[in-house]
Amino acid sequence: MTAIHDQAMHYIYQQVLERLLSHMSQAQRASLQLLIQRLLVAAGGPEYIGTCRLLVLQGNDRRSARLLAMLRAAQLSIALRAPVTFQLRVLVVSLPVADSATLECHERSFNALFLQDDPRVQLQMIKGREVVPFSRHAPAAPDNWLLARDAMLMFGHLVDASPEALLGSRLHLELAAAVGFALQAHSPADVLITAIPACQRRR
């Protein structure tokens, strides 16, 4: 039964990879090959790729969705050519909290990439100041909304000309705190990947 199940899953993963490749341009496929080479080098060689752990900060924009699709294609491509592939840990980041529509959008994306049932993939999300397993039905904590509302009111009193400056700084600080919690896991990531633009990362 296990051999039949493994064969069926292998076929499904191959179909997912073929579908991803069919949506890529020639330049994107070339970028995928370069990404695979960089991951193999970062792992220390093909023989160590099975122990390499990637942490992806998953946002709500198209850039993050494309990044996750590219990483999934790399993971499945390596798996088809080698006995093992890298471990992928996806951390959904929505500040201050993710609403139901955002969670549903993430779930559709995860289902399309067939991430939920893959033991090589771990799906998580930030809930308050904790890292918890991803769930579309995760209720929004009222305390988080209250804290966000109070912070916005306070920033509004502090700056009357350009409140977006402090609000943007606050979101980046909260994102940094969320990443800090994620990196304190029992099995820390070897590589941290995000689709946040370079200018925002420097801020």
Short mmCIF file of C-alpha atoms in Angstrom, two decimals:
data_model
loop_
_atom_site.label_atom_id
_atom_site.label_comp_id
_atom_site.label_asym_id
_atom_site.label_seq_id
_atom_site.Cartn_x
_atom_site.Cartn_y
_atom_site.Cartn_z
CA MET A 1 0.00 0.00 0.00
CA THR A 2 2.87 2.35 0.82
CA ALA A 3 4.58 1.74 -2.52
CA ILE A 4 1.32 2.39 -4.40
CA HIS A 5 0.72 5.57 -2.39
CA ASP A 6 4.26 6.81 -3.01
CA GLN A 7 3.92 6.12 -6.72
CA ALA A 8 0.61 7.99 -6.87
CA MET A 9 2.07 10.98 -5.00
CA HIS A 10 5.10 10.99 -7.29
CA TYR A 11 2.78 11.17 -10.28
CA ILE A 12 0.81 14.04 -8.70
CA TYR A 13 3.99 16.00 -7.94
CA GLN A 14 5.14 15.48 -11.51
CA GLN A 15 1.84 16.85 -12.80
CA VAL A 16 2.15 19.91 -10.52
CA LEU A 17 5.67 20.54 -11.81
CA GLU A 18 4.60 20.22 -15.44
CA ARG A 19 1.76 22.66 -14.85
CA LEU A 20 4.13 25.17 -13.21
CA LEU A 21 6.64 24.87 -16.06
CA SER A 22 3.91 25.34 -18.65
CA HIS A 23 3.12 28.77 -17.16
CA MET A 24 6.77 29.90 -17.21
CA SER A 25 8.47 31.83 -19.96
CA GLN A 26 11.85 30.80 -21.35
CA ALA A 27 13.56 33.38 -19.13
CA GLN A 28 11.72 32.13 -16.06
CA ARG A 29 12.77 28.56 -16.79
CA ALA A 30 16.37 29.70 -17.07
CA SER A 31 16.00 31.52 -13.74
CA LEU A 32 14.60 28.32 -12.23
CA GLN A 33 17.71 26.40 -13.26
CA LEU A 34 19.93 29.09 -11.74
CA LEU A 35 17.87 28.97 -8.54
CA ILE A 36 18.31 25.19 -8.32
CA GLN A 37 22.07 25.53 -8.77
CA ARG A 38 22.27 28.20 -6.06
CA LEU A 39 20.24 26.07 -3.66
CA LEU A 40 22.50 23.07 -4.27
CA VAL A 41 25.57 25.21 -3.62
CA ALA A 42 24.00 26.74 -0.47
CA ALA A 43 23.23 23.24 0.84
CA GLY A 44 26.86 22.19 0.38
CA GLY A 45 26.24 19.93 -2.59
CA PRO A 46 23.55 17.58 -3.93
CA GLU A 47 24.25 15.05 -1.19
CA TYR A 48 23.22 17.57 1.49
CA ILE A 49 20.14 19.06 -0.17
CA GLY A 50 17.86 16.78 1.86
CA THR A 51 18.92 18.48 5.09
CA CYS A 52 18.61 22.04 3.74
CA ARG A 53 15.71 24.00 5.26
CA LEU A 54 14.20 27.05 3.57
CA LEU A 55 12.00 29.56 5.39
CA VAL A 56 9.78 31.65 3.11
CA LEU A 57 7.96 34.74 4.34
CA GLN A 58 4.69 34.58 2.41
CA GLY A 59 2.98 37.90 1.84
CA ASN A 60 -0.38 38.73 0.27
CA ASP A 61 0.86 40.09 -3.07
CA ARG A 62 1.52 38.55 -6.46
CA ARG A 63 5.25 38.84 -5.99
CA SER A 64 5.11 36.49 -3.01
CA ALA A 65 2.84 34.07 -4.89
CA ARG A 66 5.28 33.93 -7.82
CA LEU A 67 8.20 33.37 -5.45
CA LEU A 68 6.44 30.45 -3.77
CA ALA A 69 5.56 28.92 -7.15
CA MET A 70 9.20 29.19 -8.24
CA LEU A 71 10.46 27.58 -5.03
CA ARG A 72 7.91 24.79 -5.37
CA ALA A 73 9.05 24.17 -8.93
CA ALA A 74 12.66 24.03 -7.72
CA GLN A 75 11.74 21.62 -4.92
CA LEU A 76 9.88 19.27 -7.24
CA SER A 77 12.54 19.50 -9.97
CA ILE A 78 15.24 18.42 -7.54
CA ALA A 79 13.01 15.63 -6.21
CA LEU A 80 12.57 14.18 -9.71
CA ARG A 81 16.33 14.05 -10.29
CA ALA A 82 17.54 13.09 -6.80
CA PRO A 83 16.30 10.83 -4.01
CA VAL A 84 15.70 13.81 -1.69
CA THR A 85 15.00 17.54 -1.93
CA PHE A 86 15.05 20.53 0.41
CA GLN A 87 12.53 21.16 3.18
CA LEU A 88 10.24 24.14 2.63
CA ARG A 89 8.73 26.08 5.52
CA VAL A 90 6.15 28.69 4.51
CA LEU A 91 5.30 31.38 7.05
CA VAL A 92 2.23 33.47 6.23
CA VAL A 93 2.78 37.05 7.38
CA SER A 94 -0.16 39.46 7.54
CA LEU A 95 0.02 42.46 9.80
CA PRO A 96 -1.59 43.06 12.18
CA VAL A 97 -3.64 39.89 11.48
CA ALA A 98 -4.90 38.07 8.40
CA ASP A 99 -8.58 38.33 7.57
CA SER A 100 -10.67 35.41 6.29
CA ALA A 101 -10.43 36.49 2.64
CA THR A 102 -6.63 36.60 2.83
CA LEU A 103 -6.47 33.17 4.46
CA GLU A 104 -8.75 31.72 1.80
CA CYS A 105 -6.52 33.17 -0.91
CA HIS A 106 -3.46 31.57 0.70
CA GLU A 107 -5.25 28.23 0.98
CA ARG A 108 -6.16 28.27 -2.73
CA SER A 109 -2.55 28.97 -3.59
CA PHE A 110 -1.30 26.19 -1.31
CA ASN A 111 -3.81 23.73 -2.79
CA ALA A 112 -2.81 24.64 -6.35
CA LEU A 113 0.83 23.90 -5.49
CA PHE A 114 -0.19 20.75 -3.58
CA LEU A 115 1.63 21.86 -0.43
CA GLN A 116 -0.80 20.75 2.26
CA ASP A 117 -0.16 17.00 2.00
CA ASP A 118 3.56 17.10 1.24
CA PRO A 119 5.69 16.01 4.25
CA ARG A 120 8.56 18.11 2.86
CA VAL A 121 6.50 21.28 3.35
CA GLN A 122 5.48 22.97 6.59
CA LEU A 123 2.78 25.64 6.46
CA GLN A 124 2.62 28.12 9.34
CA MET A 125 1.27 31.56 10.14
CA ILE A 126 1.78 34.36 12.64
CA LYS A 127 -1.00 34.60 15.21
CA GLY A 128 -0.39 37.40 17.66
CA ARG A 129 3.17 36.82 18.82
CA GLU A 130 3.12 33.07 18.13
CA VAL A 131 3.94 30.86 15.17
CA VAL A 132 1.09 28.36 14.67
CA PRO A 133 0.13 25.86 11.93
CA PHE A 134 -1.62 27.47 8.99
CA SER A 135 -5.39 27.26 9.06
CA ARG A 136 -7.96 29.05 6.95
CA HIS A 137 -10.37 28.88 9.87
CA ALA A 138 -8.01 30.51 12.37
CA PRO A 139 -10.04 33.20 14.18
CA ALA A 140 -8.63 36.70 14.36
CA ALA A 141 -7.60 37.54 17.90
CA PRO A 142 -9.54 40.61 19.12
CA ASP A 143 -6.56 41.74 21.18
CA ASN A 144 -4.45 42.09 18.03
CA TRP A 145 -6.99 44.36 16.39
CA LEU A 146 -7.27 46.44 19.56
CA LEU A 147 -3.51 46.84 19.76
CA ALA A 148 -3.33 47.82 16.10
CA ARG A 149 -6.14 50.36 16.52
CA ASP A 150 -4.53 51.92 19.58
CA ALA A 151 -1.15 52.12 17.82
CA MET A 152 -2.69 53.86 14.81
CA LEU A 153 -4.49 56.35 17.02
CA MET A 154 -1.28 57.08 18.89
CA PHE A 155 0.69 57.56 15.68
CA GLY A 156 -2.06 59.84 14.38
CA HIS A 157 -1.60 62.11 17.40
CA LEU A 158 2.20 62.07 17.11
CA VAL A 159 2.45 63.05 13.45
CA ASP A 160 -0.11 65.13 11.61
CA ALA A 161 1.73 65.76 8.33
CA SER A 162 3.08 62.34 7.29
CA PRO A 163 1.66 59.53 9.43
CA GLU A 164 2.60 56.94 6.80
CA ALA A 165 6.25 57.28 7.88
CA LEU A 166 5.64 55.97 11.39
CA LEU A 167 2.98 53.49 10.29
CA GLY A 168 5.37 52.01 7.76
CA SER A 169 8.11 51.78 10.37
CA ARG A 170 5.73 50.05 12.77
CA LEU A 171 4.79 47.41 10.21
CA HIS A 172 8.44 46.72 9.43
CA LEU A 173 9.25 46.39 13.13
CA GLU A 174 6.37 43.95 13.59
CA LEU A 175 7.53 41.97 10.57
CA ALA A 176 11.02 41.79 12.04
CA ALA A 177 9.58 40.58 15.35
CA ALA A 178 7.53 37.91 13.56
CA VAL A 179 10.61 36.68 11.72
CA GLY A 180 12.48 36.58 15.02
CA PHE A 181 9.87 34.27 16.51
CA ALA A 182 9.98 32.03 13.44
CA LEU A 183 13.76 31.75 13.58
CA GLN A 184 13.63 30.56 17.19
CA ALA A 185 12.19 27.21 16.10
CA HIS A 186 13.63 23.88 17.20
CA SER A 187 14.89 23.28 13.64
CA PRO A 188 16.12 26.69 12.47
CA ALA A 189 16.14 27.51 8.78
CA ASP A 190 19.33 27.45 6.74
CA VAL A 191 18.02 29.97 4.21
CA LEU A 192 15.55 32.83 4.69
CA ILE A 193 13.74 33.94 1.53
CA THR A 194 11.33 36.82 1.02
CA ALA A 195 9.83 38.72 -1.89
CA ILE A 196 10.06 42.05 -0.05
CA PRO A 197 11.77 44.58 -2.35
CA ALA A 198 15.37 45.53 -1.54
CA CYS A 199 14.48 49.14 -0.61
CA GLN A 200 11.95 47.93 1.97
CA ARG A 201 14.38 45.34 3.35
CA ARG A 202 16.97 48.08 3.92
CA ARG A 203 14.35 50.13 5.83
#
